Amino acid sequence: MDSTQEDTECSHKHGQVSRGKKPFWKDTKLCWTDYPGKSVEADIFLYYHVEMAFYISLLISQFFDVRRKDFVEMFIHHVATLFLIGCSFIINHLSIGALIMFVHDWSDPILEFAKLAVYTKPSQKKAHPQSVSKWITDVGFVIFMCVFFWSRLYFYPAHLIYSAAFELMDAVGPAHWPMHNLFIALLCLLWCIHVYWSFQILRVLFSFVLAGTVTGDVRSDTEVSSADDREQTANGGQAITRRRDTSSPNES
């Protein structure tokens, strides 16, 4: 498991612990109880630091890793996310911020599991292990797609952006301070990026239906090489990359 996978797993697990018994998980209106003088809970405080460190590492590693086709989109995503984390910390939007970060982590473990199945690369002579690897990859992709669409295209805007934009006003009155407006704008920017990535995922789904399987790496941080003629599609902050089979008939 590479460092990115380990960081993702650590971030996701800590998110589960942090949101554990928080009442605002079931009712987002409770995110604004006692706002703006709400105290910072220790586990949420730690969760913010873990997520901040994780996205800083992703942002820096982009410039030292192999150049990928989704470099610009991922760069915008990481910068916007870091600004959101910092902005929400400054204006004490910690409860809704923790929910937003955790919802964005939902699909990551599924993606990493499917990536591990791709990286096994069993020998073509061993039909059974190869079929198992493909089955795990295909099922992982379908589950990932469903979780991604539901969490980032529906739940995120319908519940979390809505809460930050409207439920806050119901609790404390109109919020017109610049940092809050920046916070809402960045949330909408992230949602637009998710919509773009969703179209790329649908391209993979179309290829999946035609080919009957997903082949290649299931991650945006795979190497992109024109010589390999790879077709990369973004995957919610991550991407699904499908490499064409360039082997000759004599090699099979």
Short mmCIF file of N, CA and C in Angstrom, two decimals, residues 117-134:
data_model
loop_
_atom_site.label_atom_id
_atom_site.label_comp_id
_atom_site.label_asym_id
_atom_site.label_seq_id
_atom_site.Cartn_x
_atom_site.Cartn_y
_atom_site.Cartn_z
N ALA A 117 -6.97 -4.37 -6.40
CA ALA A 117 -7.30 -5.48 -7.29
C ALA A 117 -6.65 -5.32 -8.65
N VAL A 118 -6.58 -4.07 -9.14
CA VAL A 118 -5.92 -3.81 -10.42
C VAL A 118 -4.43 -4.06 -10.32
N TYR A 119 -3.82 -3.64 -9.20
CA TYR A 119 -2.37 -3.73 -9.05
C TYR A 119 -1.88 -5.16 -8.88
N THR A 120 -2.78 -6.10 -8.58
CA THR A 120 -2.33 -7.49 -8.43
C THR A 120 -1.80 -8.03 -9.75
N LYS A 121 -2.43 -7.66 -10.87
CA LYS A 121 -1.99 -8.06 -12.21
C LYS A 121 -1.60 -9.53 -12.30
N PRO A 122 -2.54 -10.45 -12.07
CA PRO A 122 -2.21 -11.88 -12.13
C PRO A 122 -1.83 -12.31 -13.54
N SER A 123 -1.11 -13.40 -13.62
CA SER A 123 -0.69 -13.91 -14.92
C SER A 123 -1.89 -14.33 -15.75
N GLN A 124 -1.84 -14.06 -17.06
CA GLN A 124 -2.93 -14.44 -17.95
C GLN A 124 -3.11 -15.95 -18.02
N LYS A 125 -2.06 -16.71 -17.67
CA LYS A 125 -2.16 -18.16 -17.72
C LYS A 125 -2.97 -18.71 -16.54
N LYS A 126 -3.07 -17.90 -15.49
CA LYS A 126 -3.84 -18.30 -14.32
C LYS A 126 -5.22 -17.67 -14.43
N ALA A 127 -6.11 -18.39 -15.06
CA ALA A 127 -7.42 -17.83 -15.40
C ALA A 127 -8.23 -17.48 -14.16
N HIS A 128 -8.20 -18.34 -13.17
CA HIS A 128 -9.05 -18.12 -12.01
C HIS A 128 -8.66 -16.86 -11.21
N PRO A 129 -7.37 -16.68 -10.83
CA PRO A 129 -7.01 -15.46 -10.12
C PRO A 129 -7.31 -14.21 -10.92
N GLN A 130 -7.10 -14.29 -12.25
CA GLN A 130 -7.37 -13.12 -13.07
C GLN A 130 -8.85 -12.78 -13.08
N SER A 131 -9.71 -13.80 -13.15
CA SER A 131 -11.14 -13.55 -13.16
C SER A 131 -11.59 -12.97 -11.82
N VAL A 132 -10.98 -13.42 -10.72
CA VAL A 132 -11.31 -12.87 -9.41
C VAL A 132 -10.91 -11.42 -9.33
N SER A 133 -9.72 -11.09 -9.83
CA SER A 133 -9.25 -9.71 -9.82
C SER A 133 -10.17 -8.81 -10.63
N LYS A 134 -10.58 -9.27 -11.81
CA LYS A 134 -11.48 -8.47 -12.64
C LYS A 134 -12.83 -8.29 -11.97
#
